Amino acid sequence: MRYSISTTAIFLLAMLAACLPAQGHAQSRKIKLRRAEIYTNETSHFQFPPTVADFKREPTFTQFDREGRDIGVGYNDLLHGVAATIFVYPIAKQSPNDTLKGHFGTCKAEVLSKHENVKLLSEGKVQVTSAGQKQDGLHAAFTFTDVFAHQRQSVRSELYLFTHGQSFVFLRATYAAEHQATAEPAIKAFIDGLAWP
């Protein structure tokens, strides 16, 4: 069965419409990437290689503003059935979305209000290490019913939020709930494999 970020894009982007700061999302566009290209976002200097752990990058990424400060890059792990998207976007200037904790609350509330049979399973602080560099953030895990991999089923969704300079780094990973035992280590390998600038 093929798992694709496109199967989760609708609910991910609907949830993010409320989470992301208003940066002219009506101007969003898809930008095609060459297969072997390492995409470097000019504003944040984040690099998005074609492969991270078992995850393969989508052939296009979404730029939500004209300047390229607000982007989303999708990855899929077909082996473990996980769809993930990394969003990098400016920290808002107004409360509550001007702090990590405040914006995390906004993102959690949006997930809880938008999905059928949604449950917040856990939340708390998280720390990841990439190339010896530690990043502190917040994490929440949810279950709900949605269409994933072309079928309506119980899914589990992991939300990670970090700050980096003047940007939020938001990672959302989704998979069939029955695959939790194999999906969680795959997501950890993916996050550990990300290169922070």
PDB file of N, CA and C in Angstrom, residues 14-50:
ATOM      1  N   ALA A  14      -5.211  22.154   6.676  1.00  0.00           N
ATOM      2  CA  ALA A  14      -6.352  22.781   7.360  1.00  0.00           C
ATOM      3  C   ALA A  14      -5.992  23.108   8.799  1.00  0.00           C
ATOM      4  N   MET A  15      -5.318  22.185   9.461  1.00  0.00           N
ATOM      5  CA  MET A  15      -4.897  22.439  10.835  1.00  0.00           C
ATOM      6  C   MET A  15      -3.897  23.585  10.888  1.00  0.00           C
ATOM      7  N   LEU A  16      -2.993  23.603   9.924  1.00  0.00           N
ATOM      8  CA  LEU A  16      -1.954  24.627   9.948  1.00  0.00           C
ATOM      9  C   LEU A  16      -2.459  25.998   9.556  1.00  0.00           C
ATOM     10  N   ALA A  17      -3.591  26.078   8.883  1.00  0.00           N
ATOM     11  CA  ALA A  17      -4.119  27.388   8.510  1.00  0.00           C
ATOM     12  C   ALA A  17      -4.318  28.258   9.745  1.00  0.00           C
ATOM     13  N   ALA A  18      -4.711  27.649  10.847  1.00  0.00           N
ATOM     14  CA  ALA A  18      -4.896  28.408  12.078  1.00  0.00           C
ATOM     15  C   ALA A  18      -3.598  28.557  12.858  1.00  0.00           C
ATOM     16  N   CYS A  19      -2.697  27.594  12.715  1.00  0.00           N
ATOM     17  CA  CYS A  19      -1.449  27.644  13.469  1.00  0.00           C
ATOM     18  C   CYS A  19      -0.453  28.620  12.881  1.00  0.00           C
ATOM     19  N   LEU A  20      -0.327  28.627  11.576  1.00  0.00           N
ATOM     20  CA  LEU A  20       0.684  29.455  10.951  1.00  0.00           C
ATOM     21  C   LEU A  20       0.274  30.913  10.982  1.00  0.00           C
ATOM     22  N   PRO A  21       1.224  31.827  11.117  1.00  0.00           N
ATOM     23  CA  PRO A  21       0.890  33.238  11.083  1.00  0.00           C
ATOM     24  C   PRO A  21       0.383  33.628   9.711  1.00  0.00           C
ATOM     25  N   ALA A  22      -0.456  34.653   9.685  1.00  0.00           N
ATOM     26  CA  ALA A  22      -1.006  35.116   8.411  1.00  0.00           C
ATOM     27  C   ALA A  22       0.092  35.782   7.607  1.00  0.00           C
ATOM     28  N   GLN A  23       0.570  35.115   6.584  1.00  0.00           N
ATOM     29  CA  GLN A  23       1.664  35.627   5.765  1.00  0.00           C
ATOM     30  C   GLN A  23       1.281  35.622   4.289  1.00  0.00           C
ATOM     31  N   GLY A  24       0.014  35.801   4.002  1.00  0.00           N
ATOM     32  CA  GLY A  24      -0.385  35.814   2.603  1.00  0.00           C
ATOM     33  C   GLY A  24      -0.490  34.415   2.019  1.00  0.00           C
ATOM     34  N   HIS A  25      -1.195  33.524   2.699  1.00  0.00           N
ATOM     35  CA  HIS A  25      -1.289  32.136   2.262  1.00  0.00           C
ATOM     36  C   HIS A  25      -2.032  31.986   0.949  1.00  0.00           C
ATOM     37  N   ALA A  26      -2.779  33.013   0.531  1.00  0.00           N
ATOM     38  CA  ALA A  26      -3.459  32.948  -0.756  1.00  0.00           C
ATOM     39  C   ALA A  26      -2.433  32.894  -1.882  1.00  0.00           C
ATOM     40  N   GLN A  27      -1.191  33.267  -1.603  1.00  0.00           N
ATOM     41  CA  GLN A  27      -0.146  33.292  -2.613  1.00  0.00           C
ATOM     42  C   GLN A  27       0.702  32.017  -2.577  1.00  0.00           C
ATOM     43  N   SER A  28       0.254  30.992  -1.867  1.00  0.00           N
ATOM     44  CA  SER A  28       1.066  29.782  -1.759  1.00  0.00           C
ATOM     45  C   SER A  28       1.235  29.133  -3.127  1.00  0.00           C
ATOM     46  N   ARG A  29       2.390  28.507  -3.300  1.00  0.00           N
ATOM     47  CA  ARG A  29       2.659  27.832  -4.564  1.00  0.00           C
ATOM     48  C   ARG A  29       3.551  26.628  -4.329  1.00  0.00           C
ATOM     49  N   LYS A  30       3.428  25.669  -5.227  1.00  0.00           N
ATOM     50  CA  LYS A  30       4.266  24.472  -5.192  1.00  0.00           C
ATOM     51  C   LYS A  30       5.513  24.720  -6.032  1.00  0.00           C
ATOM     52  N   ILE A  31       6.655  24.331  -5.492  1.00  0.00           N
ATOM     53  CA  ILE A  31       7.919  24.509  -6.192  1.00  0.00           C
ATOM     54  C   ILE A  31       8.559  23.141  -6.382  1.00  0.00           C
ATOM     55  N   LYS A  32       8.869  22.817  -7.627  1.00  0.00           N
ATOM     56  CA  LYS A  32       9.431  21.511  -7.954  1.00  0.00           C
ATOM     57  C   LYS A  32      10.913  21.465  -7.598  1.00  0.00           C
ATOM     58  N   LEU A  33      11.338  20.337  -7.064  1.00  0.00           N
ATOM     59  CA  LEU A  33      12.735  20.117  -6.705  1.00  0.00           C
ATOM     60  C   LEU A  33      13.334  19.044  -7.602  1.00  0.00           C
ATOM     61  N   ARG A  34      14.603  19.204  -7.949  1.00  0.00           N
ATOM     62  CA  ARG A  34      15.286  18.128  -8.667  1.00  0.00           C
ATOM     63  C   ARG A  34      15.494  16.964  -7.701  1.00  0.00           C
ATOM     64  N   ARG A  35      15.446  15.771  -8.217  1.00  0.00           N
ATOM     65  CA  ARG A  35      15.459  14.566  -7.384  1.00  0.00           C
ATOM     66  C   ARG A  35      16.632  14.517  -6.412  1.00  0.00           C
ATOM     67  N   ALA A  36      17.835  14.836  -6.855  1.00  0.00           N
ATOM     68  CA  ALA A  36      19.028  14.733  -6.004  1.00  0.00           C
ATOM     69  C   ALA A  36      19.395  16.049  -5.322  1.00  0.00           C
ATOM     70  N   GLU A  37      18.592  17.079  -5.547  1.00  0.00           N
ATOM     71  CA  GLU A  37      18.900  18.405  -4.999  1.00  0.00           C
ATOM     72  C   GLU A  37      18.716  18.457  -3.485  1.00  0.00           C
ATOM     73  N   ILE A  38      19.657  19.101  -2.809  1.00  0.00           N
ATOM     74  CA  ILE A  38      19.469  19.434  -1.394  1.00  0.00           C
ATOM     75  C   ILE A  38      18.904  20.843  -1.366  1.00  0.00           C
ATOM     76  N   TYR A  39      17.638  20.952  -1.000  1.00  0.00           N
ATOM     77  CA  TYR A  39      17.004  22.266  -0.964  1.00  0.00           C
ATOM     78  C   TYR A  39      17.423  22.995   0.309  1.00  0.00           C
ATOM     79  N   THR A  40      17.970  24.191   0.159  1.00  0.00           N
ATOM     80  CA  THR A  40      18.324  25.040   1.295  1.00  0.00           C
ATOM     81  C   THR A  40      17.414  26.252   1.302  1.00  0.00           C
ATOM     82  N   ASN A  41      16.673  26.424   2.391  1.00  0.00           N
ATOM     83  CA  ASN A  41      15.819  27.593   2.524  1.00  0.00           C
ATOM     84  C   ASN A  41      16.690  28.810   2.830  1.00  0.00           C
ATOM     85  N   GLU A  42      16.643  29.815   1.972  1.00  0.00           N
ATOM     86  CA  GLU A  42      17.545  30.961   2.085  1.00  0.00           C
ATOM     87  C   GLU A  42      17.375  31.737   3.377  1.00  0.00           C
ATOM     88  N   THR A  43      16.149  31.850   3.865  1.00  0.00           N
ATOM     89  CA  THR A  43      15.898  32.647   5.063  1.00  0.00           C
ATOM     90  C   THR A  43      16.376  31.959   6.336  1.00  0.00           C
ATOM     91  N   SER A  44      15.985  30.690   6.516  1.00  0.00           N
ATOM     92  CA  SER A  44      16.307  29.976   7.755  1.00  0.00           C
ATOM     93  C   SER A  44      17.606  29.184   7.664  1.00  0.00           C
ATOM     94  N   HIS A  45      18.089  28.937   6.443  1.00  0.00           N
ATOM     95  CA  HIS A  45      19.279  28.133   6.163  1.00  0.00           C
ATOM     96  C   HIS A  45      19.077  26.649   6.468  1.00  0.00           C
ATOM     97  N   PHE A  46      17.818  26.226   6.708  1.00  0.00           N
ATOM     98  CA  PHE A  46      17.544  24.804   6.870  1.00  0.00           C
ATOM     99  C   PHE A  46      17.775  24.089   5.548  1.00  0.00           C
ATOM    100  N   GLN A  47      18.347  22.890   5.630  1.00  0.00           N
ATOM    101  CA  GLN A  47      18.562  22.076   4.446  1.00  0.00           C
ATOM    102  C   GLN A  47      17.613  20.884   4.469  1.00  0.00           C
ATOM    103  N   PHE A  48      17.068  20.586   3.309  1.00  0.00           N
ATOM    104  CA  PHE A  48      16.130  19.483   3.152  1.00  0.00           C
ATOM    105  C   PHE A  48      16.658  18.550   2.067  1.00  0.00           C
ATOM    106  N   PRO A  49      17.420  17.518   2.461  1.00  0.00           N
ATOM    107  CA  PRO A  49      17.984  16.586   1.476  1.00  0.00           C
ATOM    108  C   PRO A  49      16.910  15.658   0.913  1.00  0.00           C
ATOM    109  N   PRO A  50      17.222  14.962  -0.171  1.00  0.00           N
ATOM    110  CA  PRO A  50      16.244  14.045  -0.767  1.00  0.00           C
ATOM    111  C   PRO A  50      15.842  12.900   0.162  1.00  0.00           C
TER     112      PRO A  50
END
